[in-house]
CSV table of C-alpha atoms and ligand atoms in Angstrom, one decimal:
chain,number,residue,atom,x,y,z
A,1,MET,CA,151.4,265.9,48.2
A,2,LYS,CA,150.2,269.1,49.8
A,3,LYS,CA,153.0,271.7,49.4
A,4,HIS,CA,154.1,273.9,52.2
A,5,GLY,CA,157.6,274.7,51.1
A,6,LYS,CA,159.4,275.7,47.9
A,7,GLU,CA,159.3,272.2,46.4
A,8,ARG,CA,163.1,272.0,46.5
A,9,LEU,CA,163.2,268.4,45.4
A,10,ILE,CA,160.6,268.4,42.7
A,11,GLU,CA,160.6,265.3,40.6
A,12,LYS,CA,163.8,264.0,42.5
A,13,LYS,CA,164.0,260.3,43.1
A,14,VAL,CA,165.3,259.4,46.6
A,15,PHE,CA,166.5,256.2,48.0
A,16,ILE,CA,166.7,256.4,51.8
A,17,THR,CA,167.8,253.8,54.4
A,18,GLY,CA,166.4,253.9,57.9
A,19,GLY,CA,163.2,255.7,56.9
A,20,ALA,CA,161.0,253.6,59.3
A,21,SER,CA,161.7,255.7,62.3
A,22,GLY,CA,163.0,258.9,63.9
A,23,ILE,CA,165.2,261.1,61.8
A,24,GLY,CA,164.9,258.9,58.7
A,25,ARG,CA,161.1,259.2,58.9
A,26,ALA,CA,161.4,262.9,59.2
A,27,ILE,CA,163.6,263.1,56.2
A,28,CYS,CA,161.2,260.9,54.1
A,29,THR,CA,158.2,263.1,55.0
A,30,LEU,CA,160.1,266.4,54.5
A,31,PHE,CA,161.5,265.3,51.1
A,32,ALA,CA,158.2,264.0,49.9
A,33,GLN,CA,156.6,267.3,51.0
A,34,GLU,CA,159.3,269.0,48.9
A,35,GLY,CA,158.2,267.1,45.8
A,36,ALA,CA,160.5,264.0,45.9
A,37,GLN,CA,159.5,260.4,45.3
A,38,VAL,CA,160.8,258.4,48.2
A,39,PHE,CA,161.9,254.8,48.3
A,40,ILE,CA,162.3,253.6,51.8
A,41,ALA,CA,164.7,250.7,52.6
A,42,ASP,CA,164.6,249.6,56.2
A,43,ILE,CA,164.7,246.4,58.2
A,44,ASP,CA,161.6,247.3,60.1
A,45,THR,CA,158.6,246.5,57.9
A,46,ASN,CA,155.9,248.0,60.2
A,47,GLY,CA,157.7,251.3,60.6
A,48,GLY,CA,158.5,251.4,56.9
A,49,LEU,CA,154.9,250.9,55.9
A,50,GLU,CA,153.8,253.5,58.4
A,51,THR,CA,156.2,256.1,57.0
A,52,THR,CA,154.8,255.2,53.5
A,53,ARG,CA,151.2,255.7,54.8
A,54,LEU,CA,152.1,259.1,56.3
A,55,ILE,CA,153.4,260.3,53.0
A,56,THR,CA,150.7,258.8,50.6
A,57,LYS,CA,147.8,260.0,52.8
A,58,ARG,CA,149.1,263.6,52.0
A,59,ASP,CA,149.2,262.6,48.2
A,60,GLY,CA,153.0,262.1,48.3
A,61,VAL,CA,154.8,259.2,46.5
A,62,ALA,CA,156.5,256.6,48.6
A,63,ASN,CA,157.4,252.9,48.4
A,64,PHE,CA,158.9,250.6,51.0
A,65,GLN,CA,161.0,247.4,50.7
A,66,LYS,CA,162.3,245.5,53.7
A,67,THR,CA,166.1,245.8,53.5
A,68,ASP,CA,169.1,244.9,55.7
A,69,VAL,CA,171.7,247.4,54.7
A,70,SER,CA,174.5,245.2,56.1
A,71,ASN,CA,173.5,242.5,53.5
A,72,PRO,CA,174.9,243.3,50.0
A,73,GLN,CA,172.3,241.1,48.2
A,74,SER,CA,169.4,242.8,50.1
A,75,VAL,CA,170.7,246.2,49.1
A,76,LEU,CA,171.2,245.2,45.6
A,77,GLU,CA,167.5,244.0,45.4
A,78,SER,CA,166.2,247.1,46.9
A,79,ILE,CA,168.2,249.4,44.7
A,80,GLN,CA,166.9,247.5,41.6
A,81,ALA,CA,163.4,247.7,43.0
A,82,ALA,CA,163.8,251.5,43.6
A,83,ASN,CA,164.9,251.9,40.0
A,84,ASP,CA,162.0,249.9,38.7
A,85,LYS,CA,159.4,251.9,40.7
A,86,MET,CA,161.0,255.4,40.2
A,87,GLY,CA,162.9,255.1,36.9
A,88,GLY,CA,166.2,256.2,38.4
A,89,ILE,CA,167.9,257.5,41.6
A,90,ASP,CA,169.0,261.1,42.1
A,91,ILE,CA,169.6,261.2,45.8
A,92,LEU,CA,170.8,258.6,48.2
A,93,VAL,CA,170.4,259.1,52.0
A,94,ASN,CA,172.1,256.8,54.4
A,95,ASP,CA,170.4,257.1,57.8
A,96,ALA,CA,170.1,253.5,59.1
A,97,ALA,CA,172.2,252.7,62.1
A,98,ALA,CA,173.0,250.1,64.7
A,99,PHE,CA,173.4,251.5,68.2
A,100,VAL,CA,176.1,249.5,69.8
A,101,PHE,CA,177.7,251.0,72.9
A,102,GLY,CA,180.2,249.9,75.6
A,103,THR,CA,183.9,249.8,76.4
A,104,VAL,CA,186.4,247.7,74.5
A,105,GLU,CA,186.2,245.1,77.3
A,106,GLN,CA,182.4,245.0,77.3
A,107,THR,CA,182.1,244.5,73.5
A,108,SER,CA,182.4,241.3,71.5
A,109,PRO,CA,183.7,240.8,68.0
A,110,GLU,CA,180.0,240.3,67.0
A,111,ASP,CA,179.2,243.7,68.4
A,112,TRP,CA,181.9,245.3,66.3
A,113,GLU,CA,180.8,243.4,63.2
A,114,ARG,CA,177.2,244.5,63.7
A,115,VAL,CA,178.0,248.2,64.1
A,116,PHE,CA,180.4,248.3,61.3
A,117,GLY,CA,178.2,246.1,59.1
A,118,VAL,CA,175.3,248.6,59.4
A,119,ASN,CA,176.9,252.0,60.0
A,120,VAL,CA,179.9,251.8,57.6
A,121,LEU,CA,179.5,248.8,55.2
A,122,GLY,CA,175.7,249.5,54.9
A,123,THR,CA,176.7,252.8,53.4
A,124,VAL,CA,179.4,251.3,51.1
A,125,HIS,CA,176.8,248.8,49.8
A,126,THR,CA,174.2,251.4,49.0
A,127,VAL,CA,176.7,253.7,47.3
A,128,LYS,CA,178.1,250.9,45.2
A,129,GLU,CA,174.7,249.7,44.0
A,130,ALA,CA,173.2,253.2,43.5
A,131,LEU,CA,176.2,254.5,41.6
A,132,PRO,CA,175.1,253.5,38.1
A,133,TYR,CA,171.8,255.4,38.6
A,134,LEU,CA,173.4,258.4,40.4
A,135,ARG,CA,175.8,258.7,37.4
A,136,ASP,CA,172.7,259.0,35.1
A,137,SER,CA,171.2,261.8,37.3
A,138,LEU,CA,171.5,265.5,36.3
A,139,SER,CA,171.9,266.5,40.0
A,140,PRO,CA,173.0,263.5,42.0
A,141,ALA,CA,173.8,263.8,45.7
A,142,ILE,CA,174.6,261.5,48.6
A,143,VAL,CA,173.8,262.5,52.2
A,144,ASN,CA,175.1,260.3,55.1
A,145,ILE,CA,173.6,260.8,58.6
A,146,ALA,CA,176.8,260.7,60.7
A,147,SER,CA,176.9,262.2,64.2
A,148,VAL,CA,178.8,264.5,66.5
A,149,SER,CA,180.0,261.1,67.7
A,150,SER,CA,182.0,261.1,64.5
A,151,PHE,CA,184.5,263.5,66.0
A,152,ILE,CA,184.1,263.6,69.8
A,153,ALA,CA,184.8,260.9,72.4
A,154,GLN,CA,182.0,259.9,74.8
A,155,PRO,CA,182.3,257.5,77.7
A,156,ALA,CA,181.7,253.8,76.9
A,157,PHE,CA,180.5,254.7,73.3
A,158,ILE,CA,183.5,253.1,71.5
A,159,PRO,CA,181.9,250.9,68.8
A,160,TYR,CA,179.2,253.4,67.9
A,161,ASN,CA,181.6,256.4,67.8
A,162,THR,CA,184.3,254.5,66.0
A,163,SER,CA,181.8,253.5,63.3
A,164,LYS,CA,180.5,257.1,63.0
A,165,GLY,CA,184.1,258.4,62.6
A,166,ALA,CA,184.6,255.9,59.8
A,167,LEU,CA,181.3,257.1,58.2
A,168,LEU,CA,182.6,260.8,58.3
A,169,GLN,CA,185.9,259.7,56.6
A,170,LEU,CA,184.0,257.6,54.1
A,171,THR,CA,182.0,260.7,53.2
A,172,ARG,CA,185.1,262.7,52.5
A,173,CYS,CA,186.8,259.9,50.5
A,174,LEU,CA,183.7,259.4,48.4
A,175,ALA,CA,183.3,263.1,47.8
A,176,MET,CA,186.8,263.0,46.3
A,177,ASP,CA,186.4,259.8,44.3
A,178,LEU,CA,182.9,260.7,42.9
A,179,ALA,CA,183.6,264.3,42.1
A,180,ASP,CA,184.4,263.5,38.4
A,181,ASP,CA,180.9,261.9,38.2
A,182,GLY,CA,179.4,265.2,39.5
A,183,ILE,CA,178.1,263.4,42.6
A,184,ARG,CA,178.3,265.5,45.7
A,185,VAL,CA,178.7,263.6,49.0
A,186,ASN,CA,178.1,265.2,52.4
A,187,CYS,CA,177.1,264.2,55.9
A,188,VAL,CA,174.9,265.7,58.6
A,189,CYS,CA,176.2,265.3,62.2
A,190,PRO,CA,173.4,265.5,64.7
A,191,GLY,CA,173.9,266.0,68.3
A,192,SER,CA,171.3,264.8,70.8
A,193,ILE,CA,168.0,264.4,69.0
A,194,TYR,CA,164.8,263.0,70.6
A,195,THR,CA,163.8,259.8,68.7
A,196,PRO,CA,162.8,256.2,69.3
A,197,ALA,CA,166.5,255.5,69.7
A,198,THR,CA,166.6,258.0,72.5
A,199,GLU,CA,163.7,256.3,74.1
A,200,ARG,CA,165.4,252.9,73.9
A,201,HIS,CA,168.6,254.4,75.4
A,202,ILE,CA,166.6,255.9,78.3
A,203,ALA,CA,164.9,252.5,79.0
A,204,PHE,CA,168.4,250.7,78.7
A,205,GLU,CA,169.9,253.2,81.3
A,206,LYS,CA,166.7,252.9,83.4
A,207,ALA,CA,166.8,256.7,83.5
A,208,ASN,CA,164.1,259.2,84.3
A,209,LYS,CA,163.0,260.6,80.9
A,210,GLU,CA,162.7,264.2,82.0
A,211,ASP,CA,166.1,264.1,83.8
A,212,PHE,CA,167.8,262.4,80.9
A,213,LEU,CA,166.5,264.9,78.3
A,214,ARG,CA,167.4,267.9,80.5
A,215,GLU,CA,170.9,266.5,81.0
A,216,ALA,CA,171.3,265.7,77.3
A,217,GLY,CA,170.2,269.2,76.4
A,218,GLU,CA,172.2,271.1,79.1
A,219,GLY,CA,175.5,270.7,77.2
A,220,SER,CA,174.2,272.7,74.2
A,221,PHE,CA,174.0,276.5,73.8
A,222,LEU,CA,170.3,276.1,73.2
A,223,LYS,CA,169.8,274.0,76.3
A,224,ARG,CA,167.6,271.3,74.8
A,225,VAL,CA,167.8,268.3,72.6
A,226,GLY,CA,166.8,268.6,69.0
A,227,LYS,CA,163.9,267.3,66.9
A,228,PRO,CA,164.2,264.9,63.9
A,229,GLU,CA,162.7,267.7,61.7
A,230,GLU,CA,165.7,270.0,62.5
A,231,VAL,CA,168.1,267.3,61.1
A,232,ALA,CA,165.8,266.7,58.2
A,233,TYR,CA,166.1,270.3,57.1
A,234,ALA,CA,169.9,270.0,57.1
A,235,ALA,CA,169.7,266.9,55.0
A,236,LEU,CA,167.3,268.7,52.6
A,237,PHE,CA,169.7,271.5,52.0
A,238,LEU,CA,172.6,269.2,51.3
A,239,ALA,CA,170.5,267.1,49.0
A,240,SER,CA,169.1,270.0,47.1
A,241,GLU,CA,170.7,272.1,44.3
A,242,GLU,CA,171.0,274.9,46.8
A,243,ALA,CA,174.1,273.1,47.9
A,244,SER,CA,175.6,272.7,44.5
A,245,PHE,CA,179.1,273.9,45.5
A,246,ILE,CA,179.2,271.8,48.7
A,247,THR,CA,180.8,268.4,48.8
A,248,GLY,CA,182.9,266.5,51.3
A,249,THR,CA,181.7,268.4,54.3
A,250,GLN,CA,179.8,267.8,57.5
A,251,LEU,CA,176.9,269.9,58.7
A,252,VAL,CA,176.6,269.8,62.5
A,253,VAL,CA,173.1,270.1,63.9
A,254,ASP,CA,173.7,270.1,67.7
A,255,GLY,CA,172.5,273.4,69.2
A,256,GLY,CA,176.1,274.4,69.8
A,257,ALA,CA,177.0,271.4,71.9
A,258,THR,CA,180.3,270.7,70.3
A,259,VAL,CA,181.4,274.3,69.6
B,1,LIG,N1,168.9,260.3,67.8
B,1,LIG,C1,170.1,260.9,68.0
B,1,LIG,O1,170.3,261.5,69.1
B,1,LIG,C2,171.1,260.8,67.0
B,1,LIG,C3,172.3,261.6,67.1
B,1,LIG,C4,173.3,261.6,66.2
B,1,LIG,C5,173.1,260.7,65.1
B,1,LIG,N2,172.0,260.0,64.9
B,1,LIG,C6,171.9,259.2,63.7
B,1,LIG,O2,170.7,259.5,63.1
B,1,LIG,C7,170.3,258.3,62.4
B,1,LIG,C8,168.9,257.9,62.8
B,1,LIG,O3,168.8,257.7,64.1
B,1,LIG,P1,167.5,257.7,65.0
B,1,LIG,O4,167.7,258.3,66.3
B,1,LIG,O5,166.4,258.3,64.1
B,1,LIG,O6,167.3,256.1,65.2
B,1,LIG,P2,166.0,255.2,65.0
B,1,LIG,O7,166.4,253.9,65.7
B,1,LIG,O8,164.8,255.9,65.3
B,1,LIG,O9,166.1,254.9,63.5
B,1,LIG,C9,167.0,254.1,62.9
B,1,LIG,C10,166.5,253.3,61.7
B,1,LIG,O10,167.5,252.4,61.2
B,1,LIG,C11,166.9,251.2,60.9
B,1,LIG,N3,167.8,250.1,60.8
B,1,LIG,C12,168.6,249.6,61.8
B,1,LIG,N4,169.4,248.6,61.3
B,1,LIG,C13,169.1,248.4,60.0
B,1,LIG,C14,169.6,247.6,59.0
B,1,LIG,N5,170.5,246.6,59.2
B,1,LIG,N6,169.1,247.7,57.7
B,1,LIG,C15,168.2,248.7,57.5
B,1,LIG,N7,167.7,249.5,58.4
B,1,LIG,C16,168.1,249.4,59.6
B,1,LIG,C17,165.9,251.0,62.0
B,1,LIG,O11,165.0,249.9,61.7
B,1,LIG,C18,165.3,252.3,62.2
B,1,LIG,O12,164.2,252.6,61.4
B,1,LIG,C19,171.3,257.2,62.7
B,1,LIG,O13,172.2,257.2,61.7
B,1,LIG,C20,171.9,257.7,64.0
B,1,LIG,O14,173.2,257.2,64.2
B,1,LIG,C21,171.0,260.1,65.8
């Protein structure tokens, strides 16, 4: 792939969930640009193939397999396929998410099962199945895409925020348990980032796009929403050997919104 950066992930083998869209796609393209081979696991086949095309047309290496991260068998098959394609896994990025909002009274048990099934158990499944390969890596790292919603309250966001809080705690506990294996585990906590998920939220709220984005950005010091690439660079740092003494932490990328 045409190189612009320092090739910070040269020859690294990356398994990433949620790479078909938004922040996950930005992580895939940046990591490939930095020399990584990327295996994309996402439930969205069209989006996953498009991310693959974006990378391979610039001479990068990417593969896609349709995967439902909430299904342990689907995750097992994708991890095995990734190992078959790449000959190992050095870096695991958990980006896939279900966006389930509402108050306690507005949400059903199925809503809670879905949001925890993807946002929390999805990460548990990928970590469990990737562990044998990560243990064989010389510089293994896990990067979870959590959220500022992991540690702040927002109105009528209970299922999503509770799941992202659990993902932050999962990150810390994994960092402790996997330290003896040399596996670093960290998370990125984005604030408001403009992605297809934002577009769906604007449509759901029947909001005016410009007004929505201005209001979403106003709460930050930098007075704007973020770009997927700005989250991808944080994930790149945590995944790279530049972060070799960093584990169990969260890197907030929110323009100062939660300071
Ligand atoms: N956009 C934001 O403002 C924002 C803020 C904070 C955190 N985040 C987090 O960043 C991550 C990416 O969000 P985004 O805004 O790019 O969203 P997005 O909707 O653009 O991308 C999410 C991806 O997850 C995939 N996915 C959903 N369910 C899946 C499943 N069961 N199995 C496999 N893949 C599945 C989707 O197909 C999609 O490709 C998420 O973890 C999200 O919680 C986003």
